């Protein structure tokens, strides 16, 4: 069977390697494993960005019908990624700072960094500047669920906190305690 690309029902173009049965198996040869794992990482991050997915769990490889089905399974060749291999891939992603265990202190679910926290920090500051939010106090909800959808809509709070912390180091943001939790104030600052 020739390897071929495939477009998923959500419009994502899967690479031809996705149609190779060995791709779904954790390879015993370290070099082959390293190459396949890098391809899985690129695939996972690309798909997450395409679908705006922030979390991936080991259980997603076990449970059909979830947001990750069309990547973690290939019904055309009757293959699926095994949870043990997905766990290995997630661990590799965490070690490369392409994901973080969320919640911390467990190893079955990650928050994906299809944009690095530093990139989210820049996007957050650009959004605050372009929408006239400098020097005003915003709740986290104001940012994650704004009246007009933005690139920050739906960003998970742990990732938002990381981005704000990065901005705080350059005096471009400050976390503020407010009546119903936490908020943030953005400043012009310098990078």
Tab-separated table of N, CA and C in Angstrom, residues 25-180:
chain	number	residue	atom	x	y	z
A	25	UNK	N	3.316	2.365	16.230
A	25	UNK	CA	3.946	1.449	17.177
A	25	UNK	C	5.234	2.059	17.712
A	26	UNK	N	5.440	1.963	19.013
A	26	UNK	CA	6.676	2.461	19.613
A	26	UNK	C	7.825	1.567	19.139
A	27	UNK	N	8.717	2.144	18.370
A	27	UNK	CA	9.785	1.384	17.721
A	27	UNK	C	10.913	1.027	18.694
A	28	UNK	N	11.464	-0.197	18.576
A	28	UNK	CA	12.534	-0.616	19.483
A	28	UNK	C	13.890	0.039	19.175
A	29	UNK	N	14.129	0.397	17.904
A	29	UNK	CA	15.387	1.029	17.526
A	29	UNK	C	15.365	2.491	17.981
A	30	UNK	N	16.341	2.929	18.801
A	30	UNK	CA	16.326	4.301	19.342
A	30	UNK	C	16.294	5.391	18.278
A	31	UNK	N	17.022	5.205	17.176
A	31	UNK	CA	17.034	6.224	16.119
A	31	UNK	C	15.669	6.311	15.445
A	32	UNK	N	15.095	5.167	15.113
A	32	UNK	CA	13.774	5.135	14.479
A	32	UNK	C	12.726	5.710	15.432
A	33	UNK	N	12.812	5.353	16.717
A	33	UNK	CA	11.880	5.867	17.727
A	33	UNK	C	11.981	7.389	17.814
A	34	UNK	N	13.181	7.914	17.821
A	34	UNK	CA	13.390	9.353	17.918
A	34	UNK	C	12.774	10.083	16.725
A	35	UNK	N	12.993	9.550	15.524
A	35	UNK	CA	12.444	10.173	14.306
A	35	UNK	C	10.916	10.122	14.321
A	36	UNK	N	10.356	8.959	14.645
A	36	UNK	CA	8.889	8.816	14.678
A	36	UNK	C	8.279	9.713	15.754
A	37	UNK	N	8.927	9.790	16.914
A	37	UNK	CA	8.412	10.624	18.004
A	37	UNK	C	8.410	12.095	17.591
A	38	UNK	N	9.457	12.551	16.916
A	38	UNK	CA	9.494	13.937	16.432
A	38	UNK	C	8.357	14.188	15.439
A	39	UNK	N	8.077	13.210	14.583
A	39	UNK	CA	6.981	13.370	13.631
A	39	UNK	C	5.635	13.408	14.356
A	40	UNK	N	5.468	12.584	15.397
A	40	UNK	CA	4.236	12.626	16.194
A	40	UNK	C	4.082	13.986	16.868
A	41	UNK	N	5.188	14.509	17.407
A	41	UNK	CA	5.124	15.809	18.094
A	41	UNK	C	4.682	16.891	17.110
A	42	UNK	N	5.283	16.924	15.915
A	42	UNK	CA	4.881	17.916	14.903
A	42	UNK	C	3.406	17.753	14.540
A	43	UNK	N	2.988	16.501	14.373
A	43	UNK	CA	1.600	16.221	14.014
A	43	UNK	C	0.647	16.684	15.123
A	44	UNK	N	0.957	16.341	16.356
A	44	UNK	CA	0.101	16.711	17.497
A	44	UNK	C	0.007	18.229	17.634
A	45	UNK	N	1.139	18.914	17.577
A	45	UNK	CA	1.118	20.377	17.730
A	45	UNK	C	0.423	21.063	16.553
A	46	UNK	N	0.652	20.569	15.339
A	46	UNK	CA	-0.016	21.147	14.167
A	46	UNK	C	-1.519	20.962	14.227
A	47	UNK	N	-1.939	19.772	14.617
A	47	UNK	CA	-3.373	19.493	14.727
A	47	UNK	C	-4.000	20.312	15.856
A	48	UNK	N	-3.300	20.417	16.980
A	48	UNK	CA	-3.814	21.200	18.112
A	48	UNK	C	-4.003	22.660	17.706
A	49	UNK	N	-3.049	23.200	16.971
A	49	UNK	CA	-3.169	24.589	16.506
A	49	UNK	C	-4.350	24.716	15.535
A	50	UNK	N	-4.463	23.760	14.619
A	50	UNK	CA	-5.553	23.756	13.640
A	50	UNK	C	-6.925	23.747	14.321
A	51	UNK	N	-7.075	22.908	15.345
A	51	UNK	CA	-8.367	22.761	16.035
A	51	UNK	C	-8.495	23.636	17.279
A	52	UNK	N	-7.413	24.350	17.616
A	52	UNK	CA	-7.356	25.165	18.832
A	52	UNK	C	-7.639	24.295	20.064
A	53	UNK	N	-6.925	23.161	20.124
A	53	UNK	CA	-7.012	22.239	21.258
A	53	UNK	C	-5.833	22.511	22.180
A	54	UNK	N	-6.100	22.547	23.466
A	54	UNK	CA	-5.039	22.855	24.419
A	54	UNK	C	-4.596	21.649	25.243
A	55	UNK	N	-5.436	20.642	25.369
A	55	UNK	CA	-5.123	19.512	26.240
A	55	UNK	C	-5.102	18.203	25.470
A	56	UNK	N	-4.203	17.317	25.893
A	56	UNK	CA	-4.146	15.963	25.356
A	56	UNK	C	-3.911	15.032	26.534
A	57	UNK	N	-4.717	13.987	26.615
A	57	UNK	CA	-4.637	13.026	27.716
A	57	UNK	C	-4.309	11.646	27.163
A	58	UNK	N	-3.619	10.852	27.955
A	58	UNK	CA	-3.324	9.472	27.564
A	58	UNK	C	-4.630	8.749	27.246
A	59	UNK	N	-5.693	9.053	27.984
A	59	UNK	CA	-7.001	8.430	27.767
A	59	UNK	C	-7.553	8.702	26.369
A	60	UNK	N	-7.101	9.783	25.732
A	60	UNK	CA	-7.583	10.090	24.381
A	60	UNK	C	-7.196	8.997	23.382
A	61	UNK	N	-6.121	8.256	23.676
A	61	UNK	CA	-5.726	7.139	22.812
A	61	UNK	C	-6.598	5.912	23.067
A	62	UNK	N	-7.238	5.862	24.224
A	62	UNK	CA	-8.042	4.702	24.599
A	62	UNK	C	-9.521	4.865	24.281
A	63	UNK	N	-9.984	6.113	24.268
A	63	UNK	CA	-11.408	6.391	24.154
A	63	UNK	C	-11.764	6.893	22.756
A	64	UNK	N	-12.545	6.141	21.996
A	64	UNK	CA	-12.953	6.635	20.676
A	64	UNK	C	-13.972	7.772	20.787
A	65	UNK	N	-14.050	8.563	19.736
A	65	UNK	CA	-15.061	9.619	19.679
A	65	UNK	C	-14.646	10.927	20.315
A	66	UNK	N	-13.352	11.133	20.583
A	66	UNK	CA	-12.927	12.402	21.180
A	66	UNK	C	-12.316	13.312	20.109
A	67	UNK	N	-11.885	14.502	20.520
A	67	UNK	CA	-11.333	15.491	19.590
A	67	UNK	C	-10.074	15.017	18.876
A	68	UNK	N	-9.401	14.022	19.422
A	68	UNK	CA	-8.126	13.569	18.884
A	68	UNK	C	-8.241	12.329	18.013
A	69	UNK	N	-9.428	11.787	17.861
A	69	UNK	CA	-9.633	10.531	17.127
A	69	UNK	C	-8.986	10.495	15.754
A	70	UNK	N	-9.190	11.544	14.968
A	70	UNK	CA	-8.727	11.494	13.587
A	70	UNK	C	-7.198	11.567	13.459
A	71	UNK	N	-6.506	11.861	14.561
A	71	UNK	CA	-5.047	11.851	14.551
A	71	UNK	C	-4.498	10.591	15.216
A	72	UNK	N	-5.067	10.226	16.355
A	72	UNK	CA	-4.548	9.091	17.115
A	72	UNK	C	-4.988	7.749	16.550
A	73	UNK	N	-5.914	7.754	15.597
A	73	UNK	CA	-6.391	6.526	14.957
A	73	UNK	C	-6.328	6.700	13.444
A	74	UNK	N	-6.167	5.567	12.773
A	74	UNK	CA	-6.291	5.576	11.319
A	74	UNK	C	-7.100	4.338	10.954
A	75	UNK	N	-8.393	4.537	10.789
A	75	UNK	CA	-9.304	3.435	10.478
A	75	UNK	C	-9.001	2.820	9.107
A	76	UNK	N	-8.440	3.622	8.188
A	76	UNK	CA	-8.150	3.120	6.847
A	76	UNK	C	-7.124	1.988	6.873
A	77	UNK	N	-6.220	2.008	7.870
A	77	UNK	CA	-5.223	0.934	7.974
A	77	UNK	C	-5.403	0.140	9.277
A	78	UNK	N	-6.510	0.393	9.962
A	78	UNK	CA	-6.845	-0.323	11.190
A	78	UNK	C	-5.733	-0.212	12.241
A	79	UNK	N	-5.297	1.034	12.505
A	79	UNK	CA	-4.247	1.274	13.488
A	79	UNK	C	-4.677	2.391	14.425
A	80	UNK	N	-4.151	2.298	15.657
A	80	UNK	CA	-4.332	3.387	16.615
A	80	UNK	C	-3.081	3.474	17.472
A	81	UNK	N	-2.833	4.663	17.982
A	81	UNK	CA	-1.688	4.888	18.844
A	81	UNK	C	-1.999	4.284	20.208
A	82	UNK	N	-1.088	3.491	20.717
A	82	UNK	CA	-1.312	2.871	22.021
A	82	UNK	C	-1.033	3.873	23.143
A	83	UNK	N	-1.767	3.766	24.247
A	83	UNK	CA	-1.577	4.697	25.369
A	83	UNK	C	-0.132	4.746	25.875
A	84	UNK	N	0.571	3.616	25.888
A	84	UNK	CA	1.957	3.625	26.379
A	84	UNK	C	2.856	4.478	25.491
A	85	UNK	N	2.642	4.404	24.181
A	85	UNK	CA	3.443	5.218	23.267
A	85	UNK	C	3.046	6.689	23.394
A	86	UNK	N	1.762	6.980	23.509
A	86	UNK	CA	1.327	8.359	23.689
A	86	UNK	C	1.929	8.930	24.970
A	87	UNK	N	1.969	8.148	26.023
A	87	UNK	CA	2.569	8.589	27.277
A	87	UNK	C	4.043	8.954	27.073
A	88	UNK	N	4.750	8.132	26.310
A	88	UNK	CA	6.156	8.402	25.991
A	88	UNK	C	6.280	9.714	25.189
A	89	UNK	N	5.410	9.893	24.211
A	89	UNK	CA	5.431	11.112	23.390
A	89	UNK	C	5.163	12.345	24.255
A	90	UNK	N	4.172	12.261	25.140
A	90	UNK	CA	3.845	13.395	26.019
A	90	UNK	C	5.027	13.727	26.920
A	91	UNK	N	5.680	12.707	27.467
A	91	UNK	CA	6.849	12.923	28.321
A	91	UNK	C	7.962	13.625	27.541
A	92	UNK	N	8.175	13.202	26.301
A	92	UNK	CA	9.184	13.833	25.444
A	92	UNK	C	8.819	15.299	25.194
A	93	UNK	N	7.544	15.573	24.967
A	93	UNK	CA	7.097	16.950	24.730
A	93	UNK	C	7.332	17.821	25.956
A	94	UNK	N	7.063	17.280	27.139
A	94	UNK	CA	7.282	18.038	28.378
A	94	UNK	C	8.771	18.344	28.536
A	95	UNK	N	9.625	17.353	28.283
A	95	UNK	CA	11.075	17.558	28.401
A	95	UNK	C	11.577	18.622	27.437
A	96	UNK	N	10.909	18.773	26.286
A	96	UNK	CA	11.315	19.771	25.285
A	96	UNK	C	10.570	21.102	25.464
A	97	UNK	N	9.802	21.229	26.539
A	97	UNK	CA	9.004	22.427	26.822
A	97	UNK	C	7.971	22.710	25.727
A	98	UNK	N	7.486	21.649	25.087
A	98	UNK	CA	6.428	21.791	24.088
A	98	UNK	C	5.073	21.445	24.695
A	99	UNK	N	5.097	21.089	25.976
A	99	UNK	CA	3.887	20.783	26.742
A	99	UNK	C	4.257	20.852	28.213
A	100	UNK	N	3.236	20.907	29.061
A	100	UNK	CA	3.441	20.881	30.519
A	100	UNK	C	2.368	19.993	31.114
A	101	UNK	N	2.754	19.184	32.088
A	101	UNK	CA	1.752	18.350	32.746
A	101	UNK	C	0.734	19.250	33.424
A	102	UNK	N	-0.535	19.001	33.154
A	102	UNK	CA	-1.620	19.813	33.719
A	102	UNK	C	-2.784	18.903	34.040
A	103	UNK	N	-3.196	18.798	35.309
A	103	UNK	CA	-2.576	19.496	36.436
A	103	UNK	C	-1.182	18.947	36.727
A	104	UNK	N	-0.339	19.755	37.400
A	104	UNK	CA	1.008	19.300	37.733
A	104	UNK	C	0.965	18.057	38.638
A	105	UNK	N	2.091	17.408	38.767
A	105	UNK	CA	2.263	16.240	39.646
A	105	UNK	C	1.499	15.007	39.185
A	106	UNK	N	1.237	14.906	37.890
A	106	UNK	CA	0.681	13.692	37.278
A	106	UNK	C	1.285	13.615	35.888
A	107	UNK	N	1.165	12.477	35.240
A	107	UNK	CA	1.809	12.309	33.929
A	107	UNK	C	0.847	11.757	32.874
A	108	UNK	N	-0.448	12.009	33.036
A	108	UNK	CA	-1.431	11.469	32.094
A	108	UNK	C	-2.115	12.541	31.245
A	109	UNK	N	-1.885	13.802	31.540
A	109	UNK	CA	-2.521	14.879	30.774
A	109	UNK	C	-1.555	16.053	30.656
A	110	UNK	N	-1.546	16.657	29.470
A	110	UNK	CA	-0.665	17.808	29.249
A	110	UNK	C	-1.429	18.989	28.671
A	111	UNK	N	-0.874	20.148	28.942
A	111	UNK	CA	-1.283	21.392	28.314
A	111	UNK	C	-0.285	21.602	27.179
A	112	UNK	N	-0.774	21.636	25.963
A	112	UNK	CA	0.087	21.706	24.783
A	112	UNK	C	0.556	23.133	24.528
A	113	UNK	N	1.811	23.260	24.136
A	113	UNK	CA	2.376	24.558	23.795
A	113	UNK	C	2.524	24.661	22.285
A	114	UNK	N	1.388	24.665	21.571
A	114	UNK	CA	1.484	24.853	20.123
A	114	UNK	C	1.883	26.283	19.822
A	115	UNK	N	1.769	27.126	20.814
A	115	UNK	CA	2.435	28.427	20.857
A	115	UNK	C	3.165	28.409	22.188
A	116	UNK	N	4.416	28.778	22.200
A	116	UNK	CA	5.165	28.800	23.454
A	116	UNK	C	4.590	29.875	24.375
A	117	UNK	N	4.739	29.720	25.691
A	117	UNK	CA	4.235	30.750	26.613
A	117	UNK	C	4.733	32.159	26.262
A	118	UNK	N	5.974	32.257	25.781
A	118	UNK	CA	6.514	33.562	25.377
A	118	UNK	C	5.728	34.142	24.197
A	119	UNK	N	5.316	33.272	23.279
A	119	UNK	CA	4.513	33.729	22.138
A	119	UNK	C	3.124	34.165	22.597
A	120	UNK	N	2.548	33.420	23.551
A	120	UNK	CA	1.256	33.818	24.106
A	120	UNK	C	1.374	35.156	24.817
A	121	UNK	N	2.500	35.376	25.513
A	121	UNK	CA	2.704	36.649	26.215
A	121	UNK	C	2.672	37.800	25.216
A	122	UNK	N	3.381	37.644	24.094
A	122	UNK	CA	3.384	38.704	23.079
A	122	UNK	C	1.992	38.902	22.485
A	123	UNK	N	1.294	37.807	22.196
A	123	UNK	CA	-0.071	37.915	21.649
A	123	UNK	C	-0.995	38.607	22.650
A	124	UNK	N	-0.823	38.275	23.922
A	124	UNK	CA	-1.645	38.875	24.976
A	124	UNK	C	-1.394	40.378	25.063
A	125	UNK	N	-0.124	40.778	25.042
A	125	UNK	CA	0.187	42.211	25.143
A	125	UNK	C	-0.285	42.958	23.895
A	126	UNK	N	-0.110	42.351	22.729
A	126	UNK	CA	-0.595	42.981	21.488
A	126	UNK	C	-2.107	43.149	21.525
A	127	UNK	N	-2.813	42.127	22.050
A	127	UNK	CA	-4.266	42.213	22.166
A	127	UNK	C	-4.662	43.339	23.118
A	128	UNK	N	-4.006	43.421	24.274
A	128	UNK	CA	-4.322	44.465	25.255
A	128	UNK	C	-4.072	45.852	24.671
A	129	UNK	N	-2.999	45.985	23.915
A	129	UNK	CA	-2.665	47.270	23.302
A	129	UNK	C	-3.669	47.627	22.207
A	130	UNK	N	-3.953	46.676	21.308
A	130	UNK	CA	-4.832	46.962	20.161
A	130	UNK	C	-6.284	47.175	20.562
A	131	UNK	N	-6.696	46.649	21.713
A	131	UNK	CA	-8.087	46.822	22.148
A	131	UNK	C	-8.232	47.940	23.189
A	132	UNK	N	-7.149	48.689	23.409
A	132	UNK	CA	-7.214	49.822	24.339
A	132	UNK	C	-7.329	49.408	25.798
A	133	UNK	N	-6.732	48.294	26.167
A	133	UNK	CA	-6.850	47.795	27.539
A	133	UNK	C	-5.670	48.167	28.428
A	134	UNK	N	-4.706	48.932	27.912
A	134	UNK	CA	-3.565	49.308	28.743
A	134	UNK	C	-4.032	50.137	29.929
A	135	UNK	N	-3.471	49.862	31.092
A	135	UNK	CA	-3.751	50.553	32.358
A	135	UNK	C	-5.141	50.309	32.929
A	136	UNK	N	-5.921	49.431	32.327
A	136	UNK	CA	-7.204	49.078	32.937
A	136	UNK	C	-7.086	47.668	33.503
A	137	UNK	N	-7.893	47.373	34.511
A	137	UNK	CA	-7.847	46.061	35.154
A	137	UNK	C	-8.857	45.145	34.474
A	138	UNK	N	-8.383	43.971	34.071
A	138	UNK	CA	-9.240	42.981	33.425
A	138	UNK	C	-9.239	41.713	34.260
A	139	UNK	N	-10.367	41.044	34.291
A	139	UNK	CA	-10.390	39.721	34.923
A	139	UNK	C	-9.849	38.709	33.909
A	140	UNK	N	-9.490	37.533	34.386
A	140	UNK	CA	-9.051	36.485	33.466
A	140	UNK	C	-10.192	36.141	32.509
A	141	UNK	N	-11.417	36.184	33.014
A	141	UNK	CA	-12.592	35.888	32.183
A	141	UNK	C	-12.704	36.902	31.037
A	142	UNK	N	-12.396	38.177	31.301
A	142	UNK	CA	-12.436	39.201	30.248
A	142	UNK	C	-11.519	38.831	29.082
A	143	UNK	N	-10.415	38.151	29.416
A	143	UNK	CA	-9.428	37.793	28.399
A	143	UNK	C	-9.810	36.489	27.697
A	144	UNK	N	-10.212	35.480	28.478
A	144	UNK	CA	-10.485	34.162	27.889
A	144	UNK	C	-11.848	34.079	27.213
A	145	UNK	N	-12.753	34.998	27.553
A	145	UNK	CA	-14.095	34.984	26.972
A	145	UNK	C	-14.535	36.409	26.629
A	146	UNK	N	-13.803	37.078	25.725
A	146	UNK	CA	-14.127	38.469	25.406
A	146	UNK	C	-15.394	38.571	24.552
A	147	UNK	N	-16.011	39.755	24.532
A	147	UNK	CA	-17.221	39.939	23.717
A	147	UNK	C	-16.967	39.661	22.232
A	148	UNK	N	-15.797	40.047	21.731
A	148	UNK	CA	-15.408	39.748	20.353
A	148	UNK	C	-14.315	38.692	20.415
A	149	UNK	N	-14.515	37.583	19.703
A	149	UNK	CA	-13.543	36.499	19.746
A	149	UNK	C	-12.162	36.999	19.319
A	150	UNK	N	-11.149	36.494	20.013
A	150	UNK	CA	-9.772	36.854	19.688
A	150	UNK	C	-8.924	35.591	19.695
A	151	UNK	N	-7.643	35.737	19.407
A	151	UNK	CA	-6.743	34.576	19.439
A	151	UNK	C	-6.599	34.035	20.863
A	152	UNK	N	-7.010	34.819	21.854
A	152	UNK	CA	-6.902	34.401	23.261
A	152	UNK	C	-8.178	33.740	23.774
A	153	UNK	N	-9.234	33.749	22.998
A	153	UNK	CA	-10.492	33.135	23.417
A	153	UNK	C	-10.251	31.668	23.756
A	154	UNK	N	-10.636	31.282	24.957
A	154	UNK	CA	-10.528	29.894	25.385
A	154	UNK	C	-9.158	29.480	25.903
A	155	UNK	N	-8.202	30.398	25.975
A	155	UNK	CA	-6.875	30.033	26.482
A	155	UNK	C	-7.020	29.543	27.924
A	156	UNK	N	-6.432	28.405	28.253
A	156	UNK	CA	-6.548	27.888	29.622
A	156	UNK	C	-5.855	28.815	30.636
A	157	UNK	N	-6.434	28.908	31.810
A	157	UNK	CA	-5.912	29.802	32.859
A	157	UNK	C	-4.440	29.510	33.183
A	158	UNK	N	-4.005	28.240	33.310
A	158	UNK	CA	-2.580	28.029	33.609
A	158	UNK	C	-1.650	28.637	32.545
A	159	UNK	N	-2.050	28.561	31.294
A	159	UNK	CA	-1.240	29.138	30.216
A	159	UNK	C	-1.318	30.668	30.255
A	160	UNK	N	-2.485	31.203	30.558
A	160	UNK	CA	-2.656	32.645	30.699
A	160	UNK	C	-1.763	33.169	31.825
A	161	UNK	N	-1.729	32.451	32.943
A	161	UNK	CA	-0.866	32.851	34.073
A	161	UNK	C	0.608	32.891	33.656
A	162	UNK	N	1.045	31.865	32.904
A	162	UNK	CA	2.437	31.839	32.446
A	162	UNK	C	2.731	33.056	31.572
A	163	UNK	N	1.810	33.362	30.661
A	163	UNK	CA	2.007	34.499	29.761
A	163	UNK	C	2.067	35.812	30.554
A	164	UNK	N	1.194	35.961	31.535
A	164	UNK	CA	1.199	37.177	32.360
A	164	UNK	C	2.493	37.269	33.161
A	165	UNK	N	2.965	36.139	33.693
A	165	UNK	CA	4.218	36.127	34.457
A	165	UNK	C	5.387	36.585	33.583
A	166	UNK	N	5.392	36.156	32.326
A	166	UNK	CA	6.446	36.576	31.400
A	166	UNK	C	6.367	38.086	31.171
A	167	UNK	N	5.160	38.613	30.996
A	167	UNK	CA	4.986	40.052	30.803
A	167	UNK	C	5.358	40.833	32.063
A	168	UNK	N	5.077	40.252	33.220
A	168	UNK	CA	5.385	40.921	34.491
A	168	UNK	C	6.898	41.118	34.653
A	169	UNK	N	7.677	40.154	34.156
A	169	UNK	CA	9.140	40.259	34.266
A	169	UNK	C	9.688	41.449	33.488
A	170	UNK	N	8.953	41.900	32.478
A	170	UNK	CA	9.389	43.049	31.677
A	170	UNK	C	8.526	44.280	31.959
A	171	UNK	N	7.842	44.257	33.098
A	171	UNK	CA	6.998	45.390	33.531
A	171	UNK	C	5.917	45.761	32.532
A	172	UNK	N	5.379	44.742	31.834
A	172	UNK	CA	4.293	45.009	30.890
A	172	UNK	C	2.953	44.500	31.401
A	173	UNK	N	2.961	43.855	32.583
A	173	UNK	CA	1.705	43.385	33.176
A	173	UNK	C	1.909	43.202	34.673
A	174	UNK	N	0.793	43.232	35.381
A	174	UNK	CA	0.820	43.046	36.833
A	174	UNK	C	-0.450	42.307	37.227
A	175	UNK	N	-0.295	41.250	38.029
A	175	UNK	CA	-1.465	40.525	38.545
A	175	UNK	C	-2.029	41.352	39.692
A	176	UNK	N	-3.331	41.500	39.713
A	176	UNK	CA	-4.027	42.288	40.729
A	176	UNK	C	-5.056	41.396	41.413
A	177	UNK	N	-5.139	41.473	42.736
A	177	UNK	CA	-6.197	40.759	43.445
A	177	UNK	C	-7.450	41.627	43.408
A	178	UNK	N	-8.553	41.035	42.945
A	178	UNK	CA	-9.819	41.764	42.864
A	178	UNK	C	-10.885	40.989	43.629
A	179	UNK	N	-12.044	41.565	43.758
A	179	UNK	CA	-13.109	40.978	44.574
A	179	UNK	C	-13.412	39.523	44.230
A	180	UNK	N	-13.531	39.212	42.951
A	180	UNK	CA	-13.893	37.841	42.592
A	180	UNK	C	-12.711	37.046	42.053
